[in-house]
């Protein structure tokens, strides 16, 4: 399995470009008003964290992003690279592997495209998620292979880059011990892997363990900045 | 001499080589070294022609100053000497490699008013050098000050005393100079020089060294330029300039930090205040530190498994990225951090440094994790010190600015733990922590707005709670109390006090209680209507909160208005009811303290009687710790000023335990006990009990107590005892040496003691026989000596004692002889009516003697006395009139005598 986006077309201008996209949401009004309304209505029924007007903003934003990212692909949604670029530039994430994992969690129907519903749903966790939602989200990011457990190998994989400046042998040894430490701490039922129950218990005890295997949620500051930009429209009109 | 040795070295090396080349090499080497020396000497000669100062003139200057140096005020200098006794042929004393720089010699000068100066005399002029370095008496040749044209000018700049004395002797000096000028070398020098020249090189060296060592011992302190001659103000500026680098040093090595020297009047008070604190806080933790080596050794003997595990985790903290660090931190938190082995293990494997460094990063999660650990382990006094030494406080103070509330809370809580000793508190203040902590209290503001969600509210309250907690720790320093007040802390605390979050109220009240020891805090507390809320919180169920509220009331109730407020808000009843629970001694001490201070007001005493507090207090006279007893007895002493309460105390059997407490050693307790016993003794029936229990003897023996307060209190208590005992005279006489003891106390210099002893003497003198004894003991001259005083309390009791003592023998005349009469007349100008009465009575007694009459009249008493005849106070009227009539009668008699 190779989750890395080695051919990620990241360059300096990218970040600025995305931010500019955010700023000209209003410009993309070429969508059919009726379809839009319907879409917003249906999303609003499933995503409770946003108001309708906010959903509308996000939908518009999504479309402008999709248009920008891949015009050729018939507006199906965001692919892995485009999504990774957004995570990086808007939410300040840096770890490629984790960004991939976040992509898979966003992509509920596993078609390697994030459509508008998936995007809004994912953002609702990012921006307004309750503790339980975030807990579930993080666990999904970490367990990945679908069996419902985070196993020793997966932990090793996620932690393998967490030590600085060591030879690969020492590094492996160190990581192994670190995995043992985490398992000792979080594997309450001693089955050598972390179940959701284990994870929840550990995180409830110590909030710091929510993103225990690497940052997969945006920082509060980035969220505030994003909301301020995306919902700027509503904020302004409400005054 | 350097050249010689180097030549020898070269020669040594050369001789080791092959024979054939040896000679040539040797020759070349010798030639080279000769050339070297030659060039050097030539160069020296050359430059010595150009210089403005030359060895001769410098030498003359120094010899001249030597002649005027020595002990005494008139000399210009205390001492002046060369650093080296060896003089080169060119007259220089500096080593050749320094002579190249034009330096001639180095001189140690000790002026009268400044530190020893180490001075370089060079061709360019005279300047201060870096002084002696520590190793081998070497001199630091670096120039440290301005260049002056010669030694005298230099010293005039450096030493005020020198320039003053110099100007006096200027003329003589210049004369001397002229005289000496022709002879190039002073005679003294000529004696010394040949001796030295005869010595071998090494000999010279040792001599040189000795000389330097000698000089060193003279310079006990590091050489320091001083500007004190300019003006004291300038000097202070200079000191304050110096302070900054010193403080820098303290930051790095805080071990040595002491209270910074601050000019100003408040300094003394503050210093002593902090000193006491230092003693308290340091002594407590020092005893703990004394145990440290033992503990450590035990720990080293078999290192617990935790030690290795923690070491491993610290390794991850050091070498891991954010994810690994957070895992390691969380895992470390699972150890029992309350256990000393774990705390010390973290420190010993270098974990403290890493934890503190993490606070300096931008990683919020790491910071939170680190603070969670620091918060726990900082309960350990050793760790606290280590944290401060590692510079943990400034980063924590900076963390208080973080937008993350949980981070703020943790930082404040950790500061609260660390700031348990003076140096830490000082550091918090110095890094601006007080202002930031006070700002945390402001978070509660939004809780007043109903729109905020409850979760948000709870977190704000938590921030405020942690801020108050830290302030509570910090408020144990006087300067910090001031800083909190200046940062606007009092209104914020007052506002927080109105909320109902119990766990926040404790630190808030704790801070207030700590600060209420200061006068201006009490004023502010009154202004902010804090008492009302203190009383309200007294009704809380939380024992700790009750304790601190009671403590705060105790501190604040020094003031009558506050005592009334406590009553008006219904606090007295609650205080009385809290007396029933005696298990929590700290709380009991605080509650009884509050009752004591409140009972200073009469109205409050009435209330306490109503609430049956007196009976309960009497019950607390036995089996209680001293801090409770002090307050209980203090309260009873106040209550017993009322007749009904005195009866009540007697009926409850309060007198025997009170008398029993007279044998204690606690000063505060003895002051209160004597007062209470004295209050009870006003009642003849109670007095009988006291007498039966030998209480009067116990009181009398307390006159020998070293503390003046106890002495005075005992003497006051004796007064009612003597008044209300039947055969008081007999009883007093039965105390062997008792009367002499009392009379000798008149030699005390404490006004309160004097006043109380005067009062006791008044009572003793009621008995003629005793009056005779104290007269024999010289009471009259001692009382007369006290007459010149401005203290109204002393005046009153002194006048009473004098008037009573007049009743015996020729004491009236004696008071006149000892010149007690004239000052007494001036008492009539006092504002205190009690003083007037006592004085008028004394003057009446004294006026029975004709000479005294004249003195009284001469000092203009008649007019003053005439006014007092019109007073509403009958005793005063009578005494004044009697005195006037005596004077008048004398005048008539004189007139009669003249005409017959």
CSV table of C-alpha atoms in Angstrom, one decimal, chain B residues 246-649:
chain,number,residue,atom,x,y,z
B,246,UNK,CA,23.4,41.6,38.6
B,247,UNK,CA,19.9,40.6,38.1
B,248,UNK,CA,20.9,38.9,34.9
B,249,UNK,CA,23.3,36.9,36.9
B,250,UNK,CA,20.5,36.0,39.3
B,251,UNK,CA,18.4,34.8,36.5
B,252,UNK,CA,21.0,32.4,35.5
B,253,UNK,CA,22.1,31.4,38.9
B,254,UNK,CA,19.1,32.3,41.0
B,255,UNK,CA,20.6,30.3,43.9
B,256,UNK,CA,22.3,33.5,45.1
B,257,UNK,CA,19.6,36.0,44.5
B,258,UNK,CA,18.8,38.2,47.4
B,259,UNK,CA,16.3,41.0,47.7
B,260,UNK,CA,17.4,43.6,45.2
B,261,UNK,CA,18.7,46.8,46.8
B,262,UNK,CA,16.2,49.5,46.2
B,263,UNK,CA,16.7,53.0,47.3
B,264,UNK,CA,13.8,54.5,49.1
B,265,UNK,CA,12.2,54.8,52.4
B,266,UNK,CA,10.0,51.8,52.1
B,267,UNK,CA,13.1,49.6,51.6
B,268,UNK,CA,13.7,49.0,55.3
B,269,UNK,CA,10.2,47.9,56.0
B,270,UNK,CA,10.0,45.8,52.9
B,271,UNK,CA,13.3,44.2,53.5
B,272,UNK,CA,12.5,43.2,57.1
B,273,UNK,CA,9.2,42.0,55.9
B,274,UNK,CA,10.7,39.8,53.2
B,275,UNK,CA,13.4,38.7,55.5
B,276,UNK,CA,10.9,37.3,58.0
B,277,UNK,CA,9.2,35.6,55.1
B,278,UNK,CA,12.4,34.3,53.8
B,279,UNK,CA,13.1,32.8,57.2
B,280,UNK,CA,9.7,31.2,57.4
B,281,UNK,CA,9.5,29.8,54.0
B,282,UNK,CA,13.1,28.9,53.7
B,283,UNK,CA,13.3,27.3,57.0
B,284,UNK,CA,10.4,25.1,56.3
B,285,UNK,CA,11.7,23.9,53.0
B,286,UNK,CA,15.3,23.9,54.1
B,287,UNK,CA,14.5,21.2,56.7
B,288,UNK,CA,13.0,19.2,53.9
B,289,UNK,CA,16.1,19.8,51.8
B,290,UNK,CA,18.2,18.6,54.7
B,291,UNK,CA,16.6,15.3,54.3
B,292,UNK,CA,17.2,15.1,50.6
B,293,UNK,CA,20.6,13.4,50.6
B,294,UNK,CA,19.3,10.6,52.7
B,295,UNK,CA,16.3,10.0,50.4
B,296,UNK,CA,18.5,10.2,47.4
B,297,UNK,CA,20.9,7.7,48.7
B,298,UNK,CA,18.1,5.3,49.5
B,299,UNK,CA,16.8,5.8,46.0
B,300,UNK,CA,20.2,5.2,44.5
B,301,UNK,CA,20.7,2.0,46.4
B,302,UNK,CA,18.1,0.3,44.4
B,303,UNK,CA,16.7,2.4,41.7
B,304,UNK,CA,13.0,1.6,41.3
B,305,UNK,CA,11.7,0.4,38.0
B,306,UNK,CA,9.9,3.7,37.6
B,307,UNK,CA,13.2,5.4,37.3
B,308,UNK,CA,14.1,3.4,34.2
B,309,UNK,CA,10.7,3.7,32.7
B,310,UNK,CA,10.7,7.5,33.2
B,311,UNK,CA,14.2,7.7,31.7
B,312,UNK,CA,12.9,6.0,28.6
B,313,UNK,CA,10.0,8.3,28.3
B,314,UNK,CA,12.2,11.4,28.7
B,315,UNK,CA,14.2,10.0,25.8
B,316,UNK,CA,11.1,10.2,23.6
B,317,UNK,CA,10.4,13.7,24.9
B,318,UNK,CA,13.8,14.7,23.7
B,319,UNK,CA,14.0,12.9,20.4
B,320,UNK,CA,10.4,12.7,19.3
B,321,UNK,CA,8.1,14.8,17.2
B,322,UNK,CA,4.9,16.1,18.5
B,323,UNK,CA,3.1,12.8,18.3
B,324,UNK,CA,5.7,10.9,20.1
B,325,UNK,CA,6.1,13.6,22.7
B,326,UNK,CA,2.4,13.6,23.4
B,327,UNK,CA,2.4,9.9,23.8
B,328,UNK,CA,5.4,10.0,26.2
B,329,UNK,CA,3.8,12.9,28.2
B,330,UNK,CA,0.5,11.0,28.6
B,331,UNK,CA,2.3,7.9,29.6
B,332,UNK,CA,4.4,9.8,32.1
B,333,UNK,CA,1.3,11.2,33.6
B,334,UNK,CA,0.2,7.7,34.4
B,335,UNK,CA,3.0,7.3,36.9
B,336,UNK,CA,2.1,8.2,40.5
B,337,UNK,CA,3.5,11.7,40.3
B,338,UNK,CA,2.6,12.4,43.8
B,339,UNK,CA,5.3,10.0,44.8
B,340,UNK,CA,8.7,11.5,45.5
B,341,UNK,CA,10.6,8.7,43.7
B,342,UNK,CA,8.8,9.6,40.5
B,343,UNK,CA,9.2,13.3,41.0
B,344,UNK,CA,12.9,13.0,41.6
B,345,UNK,CA,13.3,10.5,38.8
B,346,UNK,CA,11.9,13.0,36.3
B,347,UNK,CA,14.4,15.5,37.6
B,348,UNK,CA,17.3,13.2,37.7
B,349,UNK,CA,17.0,12.0,34.2
B,350,UNK,CA,16.9,15.6,32.9
B,351,UNK,CA,13.1,15.6,32.4
B,352,UNK,CA,12.5,19.0,34.0
B,353,UNK,CA,14.6,20.8,31.4
B,354,UNK,CA,12.7,19.1,28.6
B,355,UNK,CA,9.4,19.8,30.1
B,356,UNK,CA,10.2,23.4,30.6
B,357,UNK,CA,11.6,23.6,27.1
B,358,UNK,CA,8.4,22.2,25.7
B,359,UNK,CA,6.6,25.3,27.1
B,360,UNK,CA,8.7,27.4,24.8
B,361,UNK,CA,7.4,25.6,21.7
B,362,UNK,CA,4.2,26.4,19.7
B,363,UNK,CA,2.8,22.9,20.1
B,364,UNK,CA,-0.3,23.4,22.3
B,365,UNK,CA,-0.7,19.7,23.0
B,366,UNK,CA,2.9,19.4,24.2
B,367,UNK,CA,2.5,22.4,26.4
B,368,UNK,CA,-0.7,21.0,27.9
B,369,UNK,CA,0.9,17.7,28.5
B,370,UNK,CA,4.0,19.2,30.0
B,371,UNK,CA,2.2,21.5,32.3
B,372,UNK,CA,0.0,18.6,33.5
B,373,UNK,CA,3.1,16.9,34.7
B,374,UNK,CA,4.8,20.0,36.1
B,375,UNK,CA,1.6,20.8,38.0
B,376,UNK,CA,1.8,17.5,39.8
B,377,UNK,CA,5.4,17.3,40.5
B,378,UNK,CA,5.7,20.9,41.7
B,379,UNK,CA,4.0,19.9,44.9
B,380,UNK,CA,7.5,18.8,45.8
B,381,UNK,CA,9.5,21.6,47.4
B,382,UNK,CA,12.8,20.5,45.8
B,383,UNK,CA,11.2,20.3,42.3
B,384,UNK,CA,9.8,23.8,42.8
B,385,UNK,CA,13.3,25.1,43.4
B,386,UNK,CA,14.6,23.2,40.4
B,387,UNK,CA,11.9,24.6,38.2
B,388,UNK,CA,12.8,28.1,39.3
B,389,UNK,CA,16.5,27.5,38.8
B,390,UNK,CA,15.9,26.2,35.3
B,391,UNK,CA,14.0,29.4,34.4
B,392,UNK,CA,10.6,27.7,34.3
B,393,UNK,CA,8.7,30.7,35.7
B,394,UNK,CA,9.2,33.2,32.8
B,395,UNK,CA,7.9,30.7,30.3
B,396,UNK,CA,4.9,29.8,32.5
B,397,UNK,CA,4.2,33.5,32.9
B,398,UNK,CA,4.3,33.9,29.2
B,399,UNK,CA,1.9,30.9,28.8
B,400,UNK,CA,-0.7,32.9,30.7
B,401,UNK,CA,-1.1,34.9,27.6
B,402,UNK,CA,-2.2,31.9,25.5
B,403,UNK,CA,-5.6,32.0,23.9
B,404,UNK,CA,-6.2,28.4,25.1
B,405,UNK,CA,-8.1,28.5,28.3
B,406,UNK,CA,-6.9,25.1,29.4
B,407,UNK,CA,-3.4,26.1,28.9
B,408,UNK,CA,-3.9,29.3,30.9
B,409,UNK,CA,-5.4,27.3,33.7
B,410,UNK,CA,-2.6,24.8,33.9
B,411,UNK,CA,0.0,27.5,33.8
B,412,UNK,CA,-1.6,29.4,36.6
B,413,UNK,CA,-2.1,26.2,38.7
B,414,UNK,CA,1.6,25.3,38.2
B,415,UNK,CA,2.6,28.8,39.2
B,416,UNK,CA,0.4,28.5,42.3
B,417,UNK,CA,2.4,25.4,43.2
B,418,UNK,CA,5.8,26.8,42.4
B,419,UNK,CA,5.3,30.2,44.1
B,420,UNK,CA,5.4,28.7,47.5
B,421,UNK,CA,8.8,30.3,48.4
B,422,UNK,CA,10.0,33.8,48.3
B,423,UNK,CA,12.4,33.7,45.4
B,424,UNK,CA,9.8,32.2,43.1
B,425,UNK,CA,7.2,34.8,44.1
B,426,UNK,CA,9.7,37.5,43.4
B,427,UNK,CA,10.4,35.9,40.0
B,428,UNK,CA,6.7,35.8,39.1
B,429,UNK,CA,6.4,39.5,39.9
B,430,UNK,CA,9.6,40.4,38.1
B,431,UNK,CA,8.4,38.7,34.9
B,432,UNK,CA,5.1,40.6,35.0
B,433,UNK,CA,3.2,37.6,36.2
B,434,UNK,CA,1.1,39.4,38.7
B,435,UNK,CA,-0.6,41.6,36.1
B,436,UNK,CA,-1.3,38.6,33.9
B,437,UNK,CA,-2.7,36.6,36.8
B,438,UNK,CA,-4.9,39.5,37.8
B,439,UNK,CA,-6.1,39.7,34.2
B,440,UNK,CA,-7.2,36.0,34.4
B,441,UNK,CA,-9.6,37.0,37.1
B,442,UNK,CA,-11.3,39.2,34.6
B,443,UNK,CA,-12.5,36.1,32.6
B,444,UNK,CA,-15.4,35.7,34.9
B,445,UNK,CA,-16.9,38.9,33.4
B,446,UNK,CA,-18.6,37.2,30.6
B,447,UNK,CA,-20.4,34.9,33.0
B,448,UNK,CA,-22.5,37.8,33.9
B,449,UNK,CA,-23.9,37.8,30.4
B,450,UNK,CA,-26.8,35.3,30.2
B,451,UNK,CA,-26.2,34.7,26.5
B,452,UNK,CA,-23.1,32.7,27.1
B,453,UNK,CA,-23.4,28.9,27.1
B,454,UNK,CA,-22.9,27.1,30.4
B,455,UNK,CA,-19.9,25.2,29.1
B,456,UNK,CA,-18.2,28.4,28.2
B,457,UNK,CA,-19.1,29.8,31.5
B,458,UNK,CA,-17.6,26.9,33.4
B,459,UNK,CA,-14.3,27.2,31.6
B,460,UNK,CA,-14.1,30.9,32.3
B,461,UNK,CA,-14.8,30.2,36.0
B,462,UNK,CA,-12.0,27.7,35.9
B,463,UNK,CA,-9.6,30.2,34.4
B,464,UNK,CA,-10.5,32.7,37.2
B,465,UNK,CA,-10.2,30.0,39.8
B,466,UNK,CA,-6.7,29.1,38.7
B,467,UNK,CA,-5.7,32.8,38.5
B,468,UNK,CA,-6.9,33.3,42.1
B,469,UNK,CA,-5.1,30.2,43.1
B,470,UNK,CA,-1.8,31.5,41.8
B,471,UNK,CA,-2.4,34.9,43.3
B,472,UNK,CA,-3.1,33.3,46.6
B,473,UNK,CA,0.4,31.7,46.5
B,474,UNK,CA,2.0,35.0,45.4
B,475,UNK,CA,0.2,37.1,47.9
B,476,UNK,CA,2.4,35.9,50.7
B,477,UNK,CA,5.0,38.5,49.7
B,478,UNK,CA,4.5,42.1,50.7
B,479,UNK,CA,5.6,43.5,47.4
B,480,UNK,CA,3.3,41.1,45.6
B,481,UNK,CA,0.3,42.3,47.6
B,482,UNK,CA,1.1,45.8,46.5
B,483,UNK,CA,1.5,44.6,42.9
B,484,UNK,CA,-1.9,42.9,43.0
B,485,UNK,CA,-3.5,46.0,44.4
B,486,UNK,CA,-1.9,48.2,41.8
B,487,UNK,CA,-2.9,45.8,39.0
B,488,UNK,CA,-6.5,46.4,40.0
B,489,UNK,CA,-7.0,43.0,41.7
B,490,UNK,CA,-9.2,44.0,44.5
B,491,UNK,CA,-12.4,45.0,42.5
B,492,UNK,CA,-12.0,41.8,40.5
B,493,UNK,CA,-11.7,39.7,43.6
B,494,UNK,CA,-14.7,41.4,45.0
B,495,UNK,CA,-16.7,40.6,41.9
B,496,UNK,CA,-15.6,37.0,42.0
B,497,UNK,CA,-16.6,36.8,45.6
B,498,UNK,CA,-20.2,37.5,44.6
B,499,UNK,CA,-20.4,34.3,42.5
B,500,UNK,CA,-21.3,31.0,44.0
B,501,UNK,CA,-18.6,28.7,42.7
B,502,UNK,CA,-17.3,27.2,45.9
B,503,UNK,CA,-13.9,26.0,44.6
B,504,UNK,CA,-13.2,29.4,43.2
B,505,UNK,CA,-14.2,31.2,46.4
B,506,UNK,CA,-11.6,29.4,48.4
B,507,UNK,CA,-8.6,30.9,46.6
B,508,UNK,CA,-10.3,34.2,46.2
B,509,UNK,CA,-11.0,34.5,49.9
B,510,UNK,CA,-7.6,33.0,50.6
B,511,UNK,CA,-5.9,35.8,48.7
B,512,UNK,CA,-8.0,38.5,50.4
B,513,UNK,CA,-7.3,37.0,53.8
B,514,UNK,CA,-3.5,37.0,53.0
B,515,UNK,CA,-3.6,40.6,51.7
B,516,UNK,CA,-5.9,42.0,54.5
B,517,UNK,CA,-2.8,42.2,56.7
B,518,UNK,CA,-2.1,45.5,54.8
B,519,UNK,CA,-3.8,48.6,55.9
B,520,UNK,CA,-4.6,49.9,52.4
B,521,UNK,CA,-6.1,46.5,51.5
B,522,UNK,CA,-8.5,46.7,54.5
B,523,UNK,CA,-9.6,50.1,53.3
B,524,UNK,CA,-10.2,48.8,49.8
B,525,UNK,CA,-12.0,45.8,51.2
B,526,UNK,CA,-14.3,48.1,53.0
B,527,UNK,CA,-14.8,50.2,49.9
B,528,UNK,CA,-15.6,47.2,47.7
B,529,UNK,CA,-18.2,45.9,50.2
B,530,UNK,CA,-16.4,42.7,50.5
B,531,UNK,CA,-17.3,42.0,54.2
B,532,UNK,CA,-20.9,41.4,53.2
B,533,UNK,CA,-19.8,38.5,50.9
B,534,UNK,CA,-17.3,37.2,53.4
B,535,UNK,CA,-20.1,36.9,55.9
B,536,UNK,CA,-22.3,35.2,53.3
B,537,UNK,CA,-19.7,32.7,52.5
B,538,UNK,CA,-19.2,32.0,56.2
B,539,UNK,CA,-22.6,30.2,55.8
B,540,UNK,CA,-21.2,27.9,53.2
B,541,UNK,CA,-20.9,24.2,54.0
B,542,UNK,CA,-17.3,24.1,52.9
B,543,UNK,CA,-15.0,24.0,56.0
B,544,UNK,CA,-12.0,25.4,54.1
B,545,UNK,CA,-14.1,28.3,52.8
B,546,UNK,CA,-15.4,29.0,56.3
B,547,UNK,CA,-11.9,29.0,57.6
B,548,UNK,CA,-10.6,31.5,55.1
B,549,UNK,CA,-13.7,33.7,55.5
B,550,UNK,CA,-13.2,33.8,59.3
B,551,UNK,CA,-9.5,34.5,58.8
B,552,UNK,CA,-10.3,37.4,56.5
B,553,UNK,CA,-12.7,38.8,59.0
B,554,UNK,CA,-10.1,38.4,61.7
B,555,UNK,CA,-7.7,40.4,59.7
B,556,UNK,CA,-10.2,43.1,58.7
B,557,UNK,CA,-11.9,43.5,62.0
B,558,UNK,CA,-9.2,45.7,63.3
B,559,UNK,CA,-11.5,48.5,62.3
B,560,UNK,CA,-14.7,49.5,64.1
B,561,UNK,CA,-16.7,50.0,61.0
B,562,UNK,CA,-15.8,46.5,59.7
B,563,UNK,CA,-16.8,45.0,63.1
B,564,UNK,CA,-20.2,46.7,62.8
B,565,UNK,CA,-20.6,45.5,59.2
B,566,UNK,CA,-20.0,41.9,60.4
B,567,UNK,CA,-22.8,42.3,62.9
B,568,UNK,CA,-25.2,44.1,60.5
B,569,UNK,CA,-24.8,41.2,58.0
B,570,UNK,CA,-25.5,38.7,60.6
B,571,UNK,CA,-22.0,37.2,60.8
B,572,UNK,CA,-21.8,37.0,64.5
B,573,UNK,CA,-24.4,34.3,64.9
B,574,UNK,CA,-22.7,32.2,62.3
B,575,UNK,CA,-19.4,32.7,64.0
B,576,UNK,CA,-20.9,31.6,67.3
B,577,UNK,CA,-22.4,28.6,65.8
B,578,UNK,CA,-19.2,27.5,64.2
B,579,UNK,CA,-17.6,27.3,67.6
B,580,UNK,CA,-19.5,24.1,68.2
B,581,UNK,CA,-17.4,22.1,65.8
B,582,UNK,CA,-13.9,21.8,67.4
B,583,UNK,CA,-12.4,19.0,65.3
B,584,UNK,CA,-10.9,21.2,62.6
B,585,UNK,CA,-8.4,23.2,64.6
B,586,UNK,CA,-7.4,25.5,61.8
B,587,UNK,CA,-10.9,26.6,61.3
B,588,UNK,CA,-11.5,26.8,65.0
B,589,UNK,CA,-8.4,29.1,65.3
B,590,UNK,CA,-9.7,31.3,62.5
B,591,UNK,CA,-13.3,31.4,63.9
B,592,UNK,CA,-12.1,32.3,67.4
B,593,UNK,CA,-9.8,34.9,66.0
B,594,UNK,CA,-12.7,36.5,64.2
B,595,UNK,CA,-14.8,36.4,67.4
B,596,UNK,CA,-11.9,38.0,69.3
B,597,UNK,CA,-11.5,40.9,66.9
B,598,UNK,CA,-15.3,41.4,66.6
B,599,UNK,CA,-15.7,41.4,70.4
B,600,UNK,CA,-13.7,44.6,70.6
B,601,UNK,CA,-17.0,46.4,69.9
B,602,UNK,CA,-19.4,46.4,72.8
B,603,UNK,CA,-22.4,45.9,70.7
B,604,UNK,CA,-20.9,42.7,69.3
B,605,UNK,CA,-20.2,41.4,72.8
B,606,UNK,CA,-23.9,41.8,73.7
B,607,UNK,CA,-24.7,39.8,70.6
B,608,UNK,CA,-22.3,37.1,71.5
B,609,UNK,CA,-23.8,36.8,74.9
B,610,UNK,CA,-27.2,36.4,73.3
B,611,UNK,CA,-25.8,33.6,71.1
B,612,UNK,CA,-24.3,31.9,74.2
B,613,UNK,CA,-20.9,32.2,72.7
B,614,UNK,CA,-19.3,33.1,76.1
B,615,UNK,CA,-20.1,29.8,77.6
B,616,UNK,CA,-18.7,28.0,74.6
B,617,UNK,CA,-15.5,30.0,74.7
B,618,UNK,CA,-15.0,29.2,78.4
B,619,UNK,CA,-15.4,25.6,77.4
B,620,UNK,CA,-12.6,26.0,74.9
B,621,UNK,CA,-10.1,27.1,77.5
B,622,UNK,CA,-8.7,23.6,77.9
B,623,UNK,CA,-7.3,21.0,75.6
B,624,UNK,CA,-6.9,23.4,72.6
B,625,UNK,CA,-3.8,24.2,70.6
B,626,UNK,CA,-2.1,27.5,71.4
B,627,UNK,CA,-3.3,29.4,68.4
B,628,UNK,CA,-6.9,28.7,69.4
B,629,UNK,CA,-6.2,29.5,73.0
B,630,UNK,CA,-4.7,32.9,72.1
B,631,UNK,CA,-7.9,33.9,70.3
B,632,UNK,CA,-10.3,32.4,72.9
B,633,UNK,CA,-8.6,34.2,75.7
B,634,UNK,CA,-8.4,37.3,73.7
B,635,UNK,CA,-12.1,37.2,73.1
B,636,UNK,CA,-12.9,36.5,76.7
B,637,UNK,CA,-10.6,39.4,77.7
B,638,UNK,CA,-12.8,41.7,75.6
B,639,UNK,CA,-16.0,40.2,76.7
B,640,UNK,CA,-15.1,40.5,80.4
B,641,UNK,CA,-15.1,44.3,80.1
B,642,UNK,CA,-18.8,43.9,80.6
B,643,UNK,CA,-20.1,43.2,84.1
B,644,UNK,CA,-22.6,40.6,83.1
B,645,UNK,CA,-20.0,38.6,81.1
B,646,UNK,CA,-17.6,38.7,84.0
B,647,UNK,CA,-20.2,37.1,86.2
B,648,UNK,CA,-21.0,34.6,83.4
B,649,UNK,CA,-17.3,33.6,83.1
